[in-house]
Short mmCIF file of C-alpha atoms in Angstrom, two decimals:
data_model
loop_
_atom_site.label_atom_id
_atom_site.label_comp_id
_atom_site.label_asym_id
_atom_site.label_seq_id
_atom_site.Cartn_x
_atom_site.Cartn_y
_atom_site.Cartn_z
CA MET A 1 -29.06 6.61 40.26
CA ASP A 2 -28.33 3.82 42.76
CA PHE A 3 -25.56 1.26 42.45
CA SER A 4 -27.87 -1.56 41.32
CA THR A 5 -29.15 0.58 38.44
CA ILE A 6 -25.59 1.30 37.36
CA LEU A 7 -24.78 -2.41 37.39
CA LYS A 8 -27.88 -3.17 35.31
CA THR A 9 -26.92 -0.46 32.81
CA VAL A 10 -23.37 -1.79 32.54
CA GLY A 11 -24.72 -5.30 32.08
CA ILE A 12 -27.08 -4.20 29.33
CA LEU A 13 -24.28 -2.33 27.52
CA ALA A 14 -22.00 -5.35 27.81
CA ALA A 15 -24.69 -7.62 26.39
CA VAL A 16 -25.36 -5.21 23.52
CA SER A 17 -21.62 -4.98 22.80
CA ALA A 18 -21.27 -8.76 22.82
CA GLY A 19 -24.26 -9.09 20.53
CA LEU A 20 -22.84 -6.56 18.09
CA SER A 21 -19.51 -8.41 18.08
CA VAL A 22 -21.28 -11.64 17.19
CA ILE A 23 -23.26 -9.92 14.43
CA ILE A 24 -20.11 -8.30 13.01
CA SER A 25 -18.26 -11.62 13.13
CA ILE A 26 -21.10 -13.39 11.32
CA ALA A 27 -21.34 -10.58 8.77
CA GLU A 28 -17.61 -10.71 8.09
CA SER A 29 -17.68 -14.47 7.60
CA VAL A 30 -20.56 -14.13 5.16
CA LEU A 31 -19.21 -11.11 3.31
CA ASN A 32 -15.70 -12.54 3.07
CA ASN A 33 -16.83 -15.98 1.94
CA TYR A 34 -16.05 -15.70 -1.75
CA GLY A 35 -15.96 -19.44 -2.28
CA GLU A 36 -13.73 -21.09 -4.87
CA CYS A 37 -12.20 -18.74 -7.43
CA GLU A 38 -10.29 -19.51 -10.61
CA LEU A 39 -7.04 -17.74 -11.46
CA ASP A 40 -6.32 -17.92 -15.19
CA VAL A 41 -2.56 -17.39 -15.55
CA ASN A 42 -1.03 -16.42 -18.90
CA ASN A 43 -4.03 -17.07 -21.11
CA GLY A 44 -4.92 -20.48 -19.81
CA LYS A 45 -1.41 -21.92 -19.40
CA ARG A 46 -2.21 -22.41 -15.71
CA LEU A 47 -5.67 -22.59 -14.17
CA LEU A 48 -5.57 -22.36 -10.38
CA LYS A 49 -8.48 -23.10 -8.06
CA VAL A 50 -8.15 -21.09 -4.84
CA LYS A 51 -10.32 -20.08 -1.92
CA GLY A 52 -11.20 -16.40 -2.22
CA GLY A 53 -10.82 -13.79 0.49
CA SER A 54 -7.04 -13.43 0.76
CA SER A 55 -4.51 -11.30 -1.10
CA LEU A 56 -3.44 -12.32 -4.58
CA LEU A 57 0.18 -12.38 -3.36
CA SER A 58 -0.52 -14.92 -0.60
CA LEU A 59 -2.77 -17.10 -2.75
CA LEU A 60 -0.18 -17.29 -5.53
CA ALA A 61 2.45 -18.22 -2.94
CA SER A 62 0.18 -21.00 -1.68
CA GLU A 63 0.27 -22.35 -5.26
CA LYS A 64 4.10 -22.12 -5.27
CA ILE A 65 4.13 -19.07 -7.54
CA PHE A 66 6.40 -16.64 -5.71
CA ILE A 67 6.02 -12.96 -6.61
CA PRO A 68 8.87 -10.67 -5.44
CA SER A 69 8.08 -8.70 -2.28
CA ALA A 70 10.42 -6.96 0.13
CA CYS A 71 7.93 -5.60 2.67
CA GLY A 72 5.86 -8.64 3.56
CA GLY A 73 2.71 -7.37 1.90
CA LYS A 74 2.54 -3.90 3.47
CA ALA A 75 2.49 -1.93 0.19
CA THR A 76 5.75 -0.14 0.96
CA CYS A 77 8.17 -1.70 -1.55
CA GLY A 78 6.16 -1.77 -4.79
CA LEU A 79 7.84 -4.96 -6.03
CA CYS A 80 4.91 -7.38 -6.19
CA LYS A 81 3.46 -6.15 -9.48
CA VAL A 82 1.29 -8.47 -11.55
CA ALA A 83 -0.87 -7.71 -14.58
CA VAL A 84 -4.49 -8.29 -13.55
CA ILE A 85 -6.32 -8.28 -16.87
CA ASP A 86 -9.73 -9.01 -15.39
CA GLY A 87 -11.32 -9.34 -11.96
CA GLY A 88 -9.05 -7.11 -9.89
CA GLY A 89 -11.41 -4.24 -9.22
CA PRO A 90 -10.34 -0.57 -9.15
CA LEU A 91 -6.81 0.59 -8.30
CA LEU A 92 -6.51 1.28 -4.56
CA LEU A 93 -5.05 4.40 -2.97
CA THR A 94 -2.29 2.27 -1.44
CA GLU A 95 -1.21 1.20 -4.93
CA GLU A 96 -1.23 4.57 -6.68
CA PRO A 97 2.28 5.74 -5.65
CA TYR A 98 3.83 2.60 -7.18
CA ILE A 99 1.88 2.21 -10.44
CA SER A 100 2.86 4.56 -13.28
CA GLN A 101 0.43 5.69 -15.96
CA GLU A 102 2.09 3.32 -18.42
CA GLU A 103 1.72 0.44 -15.96
CA ARG A 104 -1.92 1.30 -15.35
CA ALA A 105 -2.53 0.95 -19.08
CA GLN A 106 -0.96 -2.51 -18.79
CA HIS A 107 -3.31 -3.40 -15.88
CA MET A 108 -0.44 -3.70 -13.41
CA ARG A 109 -1.40 -4.06 -9.75
CA LEU A 110 0.30 -4.67 -6.42
CA SER A 111 -0.58 -8.28 -5.72
CA CYS A 112 -0.34 -7.72 -1.96
CA GLN A 113 -3.20 -5.21 -2.17
CA VAL A 114 -5.52 -7.03 -4.57
CA LYS A 115 -8.03 -9.20 -2.72
CA VAL A 116 -9.26 -12.23 -4.61
CA LYS A 117 -13.05 -12.00 -4.62
CA GLY A 118 -13.82 -13.86 -7.84
CA ASN A 119 -12.30 -15.28 -11.00
CA MET A 120 -9.27 -13.42 -12.35
CA LYS A 121 -7.13 -13.32 -15.46
CA LEU A 122 -3.43 -12.69 -14.81
CA LEU A 123 -0.23 -12.21 -16.77
CA ILE A 124 2.89 -13.29 -14.89
CA PRO A 125 6.46 -13.25 -16.33
CA GLU A 126 7.57 -16.78 -17.15
CA ASP A 127 10.87 -16.42 -15.28
CA LEU A 128 8.97 -16.13 -11.98
CA PHE A 129 7.91 -19.75 -12.36
CA ASN A 130 11.57 -20.72 -11.86
CA ILE A 131 11.53 -19.30 -8.34
CA ARG A 132 11.56 -22.08 -5.78
CA GLU A 133 11.04 -22.60 -2.10
CA PHE A 134 13.83 -24.06 0.03
CA VAL A 135 13.89 -25.39 3.58
CA CYS A 136 17.51 -25.04 4.66
CA GLU A 137 19.52 -25.78 7.77
CA LEU A 138 21.12 -22.86 9.60
CA VAL A 139 24.74 -23.95 10.01
CA GLU A 140 26.49 -20.73 11.10
CA VAL A 141 25.60 -17.48 12.85
CA GLU A 142 28.22 -14.75 13.27
CA ASP A 143 27.97 -11.28 14.77
CA MET A 144 29.50 -8.96 12.17
CA THR A 145 28.69 -5.82 14.19
CA TYR A 146 26.54 -5.05 17.23
CA ASP A 147 23.41 -5.09 15.03
CA ILE A 148 24.27 -7.18 11.94
CA LYS A 149 24.40 -10.97 11.88
CA ARG A 150 25.72 -13.23 9.14
CA LEU A 151 23.61 -16.32 8.55
CA ARG A 152 24.91 -19.28 6.58
CA MET A 153 22.30 -21.79 5.41
CA LYS A 154 22.86 -25.21 3.87
CA LEU A 155 20.41 -26.33 1.20
CA PRO A 156 18.86 -29.81 1.47
CA PRO A 157 20.98 -32.66 0.03
CA GLY A 158 20.80 -32.76 -3.74
CA GLN A 159 19.35 -29.25 -4.05
CA THR A 160 21.12 -26.20 -5.44
CA ILE A 161 20.18 -22.60 -6.14
CA GLU A 162 21.06 -20.71 -9.30
CA PHE A 163 21.22 -16.95 -8.78
CA LYS A 164 22.87 -13.88 -10.19
CA ALA A 165 25.15 -11.97 -7.84
CA GLY A 166 23.11 -9.09 -6.42
CA GLN A 167 19.77 -10.91 -6.25
CA PHE A 168 17.76 -11.54 -3.08
CA VAL A 169 15.66 -14.19 -1.36
CA GLN A 170 12.55 -13.96 0.78
CA PHE A 171 13.31 -15.21 4.28
CA TYR A 172 10.45 -16.53 6.43
CA SER A 173 10.18 -16.28 10.19
CA LYS A 174 8.15 -18.70 12.29
CA PRO A 175 5.74 -17.68 15.06
CA TYR A 176 7.69 -16.69 18.18
CA GLY A 177 6.98 -14.82 21.39
CA LYS A 178 3.92 -12.65 20.84
CA VAL A 179 4.14 -13.07 17.05
CA LYS A 180 1.53 -15.64 16.12
CA GLU A 181 1.92 -15.82 12.35
CA GLU A 182 4.61 -16.52 9.78
CA ALA A 183 6.15 -13.42 8.19
CA PHE A 184 8.71 -12.80 5.47
CA ARG A 185 11.11 -10.10 4.34
CA ALA A 186 13.60 -9.74 1.50
CA TYR A 187 17.36 -10.01 2.08
CA SER A 188 20.13 -9.82 -0.50
CA ILE A 189 22.42 -12.81 -0.89
CA SER A 190 25.96 -11.99 0.27
CA SER A 191 27.64 -15.25 -0.73
CA LYS A 192 29.28 -16.17 -4.02
CA ALA A 193 27.03 -17.10 -6.93
CA SER A 194 29.38 -20.01 -7.63
CA GLU A 195 28.53 -21.54 -4.24
CA LYS A 196 25.25 -23.23 -5.09
CA ASP A 197 24.61 -25.44 -2.06
CA HIS A 198 24.82 -22.69 0.59
CA ILE A 199 23.38 -19.20 0.99
CA GLU A 200 24.66 -16.41 3.21
CA LEU A 201 22.64 -13.39 4.33
CA LEU A 202 23.50 -10.27 6.33
CA ILE A 203 20.57 -9.22 8.51
CA ARG A 204 20.54 -5.98 10.49
CA LEU A 205 18.39 -5.69 13.60
CA VAL A 206 15.52 -3.26 12.98
CA PRO A 207 13.65 -2.00 16.08
CA ASN A 208 10.24 -3.71 16.22
CA GLY A 209 11.05 -5.62 13.02
CA ILE A 210 9.23 -8.95 13.13
CA VAL A 211 11.68 -10.93 11.01
CA THR A 212 14.89 -9.23 12.14
CA ASN A 213 13.98 -9.74 15.81
CA TYR A 214 13.25 -13.38 15.03
CA VAL A 215 16.73 -13.73 13.52
CA HIS A 216 18.49 -11.89 16.35
CA THR A 217 16.60 -13.39 19.31
CA ALA A 218 14.89 -16.66 18.39
CA LEU A 219 16.94 -18.37 15.68
CA ASN A 220 19.63 -20.92 16.53
CA VAL A 221 22.19 -23.01 14.66
CA GLY A 222 20.56 -26.23 13.55
CA ASP A 223 17.14 -24.67 13.01
CA ALA A 224 15.27 -25.19 9.75
CA VAL A 225 14.68 -21.96 7.85
CA LYS A 226 12.40 -21.41 4.86
CA MET A 227 13.34 -19.21 1.94
CA SER A 228 12.17 -18.61 -1.62
CA GLY A 229 14.04 -17.15 -4.52
CA PRO A 230 16.02 -15.90 -6.26
CA TYR A 231 14.42 -12.55 -7.04
CA GLY A 232 15.46 -9.17 -8.36
CA ASP A 233 17.12 -7.36 -11.24
CA PHE A 234 20.01 -5.85 -9.27
CA TYR A 235 22.81 -7.74 -11.00
CA LEU A 236 25.92 -6.99 -13.05
CA ARG A 237 25.45 -5.58 -16.55
CA GLY A 238 29.12 -4.83 -17.01
CA ASN A 239 28.94 -2.79 -20.20
CA CYS A 240 31.76 -0.56 -19.02
CA GLU A 241 35.39 -0.31 -17.96
CA GLU A 242 34.85 0.54 -14.28
CA LEU A 243 32.23 -0.32 -11.68
CA ILE A 244 31.46 2.28 -9.01
CA MET A 245 30.02 0.39 -6.03
CA ILE A 246 28.38 2.17 -3.09
CA ALA A 247 26.84 0.64 0.03
CA GLY A 248 25.95 1.34 3.63
CA GLY A 249 25.18 -1.03 6.50
CA SER A 250 23.79 -4.39 5.43
CA GLY A 251 23.70 -3.02 1.88
CA LEU A 252 27.18 -4.50 1.69
CA ALA A 253 25.61 -7.93 1.07
CA PRO A 254 24.89 -7.78 -2.68
CA ILE A 255 28.03 -5.73 -3.37
CA ARG A 256 30.16 -8.45 -1.77
CA SER A 257 28.54 -11.03 -4.05
CA LEU A 258 29.10 -8.78 -7.08
CA VAL A 259 32.78 -8.24 -6.26
CA TYR A 260 33.42 -11.98 -6.06
CA ASP A 261 31.45 -12.52 -9.27
CA VAL A 262 33.73 -10.16 -11.18
CA ILE A 263 36.84 -11.79 -9.72
CA GLU A 264 35.80 -15.42 -10.20
CA LYS A 265 34.71 -14.85 -13.80
CA GLY A 266 37.96 -13.06 -14.59
CA LEU A 267 36.14 -9.98 -15.86
CA PRO A 268 38.32 -7.01 -16.77
CA HIS A 269 36.36 -4.33 -14.90
CA ARG A 270 38.06 -2.04 -12.44
CA MET A 271 36.08 -1.72 -9.22
CA ARG A 272 35.86 1.02 -6.62
CA PHE A 273 33.80 0.18 -3.54
CA PHE A 274 32.69 3.09 -1.32
CA PHE A 275 31.37 1.73 1.99
CA GLY A 276 29.69 4.22 4.30
CA ALA A 277 29.31 3.81 8.07
CA ASN A 278 28.82 6.03 11.10
CA THR A 279 31.65 4.93 13.39
CA LEU A 280 34.33 2.25 13.48
CA ARG A 281 32.02 -0.24 15.18
CA ASP A 282 29.73 -0.13 12.12
CA LEU A 283 32.45 -1.34 9.75
CA TYR A 284 32.83 -5.04 9.00
CA TYR A 285 34.49 -7.32 6.45
CA MET A 286 37.40 -4.86 6.60
CA ASP A 287 40.12 -7.52 6.59
CA GLU A 288 38.46 -9.41 3.75
CA PHE A 289 38.15 -6.40 1.46
CA ARG A 290 41.67 -5.22 2.30
CA GLN A 291 42.94 -8.67 1.29
CA ILE A 292 40.97 -8.53 -1.96
CA GLU A 293 42.55 -5.13 -2.58
CA LYS A 294 46.01 -6.68 -2.20
CA ASP A 295 45.26 -9.73 -4.34
CA TYR A 296 43.41 -7.95 -7.15
CA PRO A 297 44.89 -4.60 -8.22
CA GLN A 298 41.74 -3.70 -10.18
CA PHE A 299 39.79 -3.47 -6.87
CA THR A 300 39.90 -0.42 -4.57
CA PHE A 301 38.17 -0.36 -1.18
CA ILE A 302 37.17 3.03 0.28
CA PRO A 303 35.52 2.84 3.72
CA CYS A 304 34.09 6.15 4.95
CA LEU A 305 33.15 7.12 8.51
CA ALA A 306 30.57 9.88 8.88
CA PHE A 307 31.13 10.37 12.63
CA PRO A 308 34.47 8.87 13.67
CA LYS A 309 35.11 8.94 17.41
CA PRO A 310 38.46 10.01 18.89
CA GLU A 311 38.97 6.49 20.26
CA ASP A 312 38.48 5.07 16.75
CA ASN A 313 41.89 6.49 15.75
CA TRP A 314 40.50 6.63 12.24
CA ASP A 315 42.93 7.63 9.50
CA GLY A 316 40.67 6.83 6.54
CA VAL A 317 38.07 8.96 4.76
CA SER A 318 35.98 11.02 7.20
CA GLY A 319 32.53 12.26 6.22
CA PHE A 320 29.51 10.85 4.49
CA VAL A 321 30.10 8.51 1.57
CA THR A 322 28.73 11.26 -0.67
CA VAL A 323 31.80 13.38 0.11
CA ALA A 324 34.18 10.67 -1.08
CA LEU A 325 32.03 10.02 -4.13
CA GLN A 326 32.04 13.71 -5.03
CA GLU A 327 35.80 14.01 -4.63
CA GLN A 328 37.01 10.74 -6.13
CA VAL A 329 34.73 10.07 -9.12
CA ASP A 330 35.46 12.63 -11.81
CA SER A 331 33.10 11.67 -14.64
CA ALA A 332 30.69 9.04 -15.92
CA GLN A 333 32.76 8.04 -18.92
CA GLY A 334 33.22 4.27 -19.12
CA LYS A 335 31.50 3.66 -15.78
CA GLU A 336 28.43 2.00 -14.29
CA ALA A 337 27.25 2.54 -10.71
CA TYR A 338 25.80 -0.07 -8.35
CA LEU A 339 24.29 1.19 -5.09
CA CYS A 340 22.68 -0.54 -2.13
CA GLY A 341 21.55 0.97 1.16
CA SER A 342 19.06 3.34 2.74
CA PRO A 343 16.82 5.49 0.52
CA GLY A 344 18.34 8.73 1.85
CA MET A 345 21.91 7.71 1.13
CA LEU A 346 21.05 6.36 -2.30
CA ASP A 347 19.06 9.42 -3.33
CA ALA A 348 21.97 11.69 -2.36
CA CYS A 349 24.49 9.53 -4.22
CA ILE A 350 22.33 9.24 -7.33
CA LYS A 351 22.04 13.03 -7.49
CA ILE A 352 25.83 13.32 -7.44
CA LEU A 353 26.14 10.66 -10.14
CA HIS A 354 23.62 12.51 -12.32
CA ASP A 355 25.58 15.73 -11.83
CA LYS A 356 28.71 13.91 -13.03
CA GLY A 357 27.01 12.75 -16.21
CA PHE A 358 25.70 9.30 -15.32
CA ASP A 359 22.40 8.59 -17.03
CA ASP A 360 19.75 6.33 -15.53
CA GLN A 361 20.78 3.44 -17.78
CA ALA A 362 24.18 3.35 -16.05
CA ILE A 363 22.86 3.48 -12.47
CA PHE A 364 21.55 0.34 -10.75
CA PHE A 365 20.33 0.39 -7.16
CA ASP A 366 18.58 -1.57 -4.45
CA LYS A 367 17.00 0.50 -1.68
CA PHE A 368 16.68 -1.17 1.74
#
């Protein structure tokens, strides 16, 4: 085969490939053109006209109905559940791990996985309609550790946010660098619930994380930032004498808000806060919690280093936070536990709490 024949063959293949691409593109536009669809929310209380073809989660957000989601629509958090009474199609494999048999009987679905292809009937809890969107001004950025930043946002003049200590907001990133679309992730509020015109977040840098890299590399004081909230049921129940609080890394955020909530409301609960970190450089807010410990005798702060370095000169608790929990909490009597951090740490701590007699009704957690 001579060179000219090879060139002709390559040209023919390229033309065929281009033609197929055009056909596929046309087919997708036709197949995905579902036209206008009606979303009947709560038996006719709200009738929404939307353009079909996108996820239920995103279309509800476009109508200012904000469904909780921590993963940005990737079906990894299981928070965005909505009852789809009609029009949702069959349960997808991506949903199955998050929808119990009881929830299936209630027609619960992950709204990030349900594509709107026609009219739907939905049931949405009324309290979700109180969730609002805010465009705030970033007024402070502080490096708490080498990979955790504190952001302080000021709400627009005349606006306030009502939240329970322990709840979270969804934080939106703008397009930046090679990222061409808006994205969002969930972050717990670390500031006091009594402070209604500002919000503080603690955001740890996650390798290849779209939103965390935006925060750590592209966001500057004075920028406008969009958030929605509040969300979540990780808040103080307080039906006990003592609160056992456990956190690691940026999981400190909601615990900090909870601690201040107890203090500011003058609640009688004793508090023990176990904070796990790897080395000294991973600890932060040490001075603040030590001062709280001095000012409020009912509060005890127990930082734990899993891998202290010789140069750390660490004289506190050494070992994983589970070791301190095992040694220092004797029983479940009169106690509730509040945990926030990585799934591995939380699973290990919850097992210890179960072994000590804590039942599930006395354990509240938020896995990051």
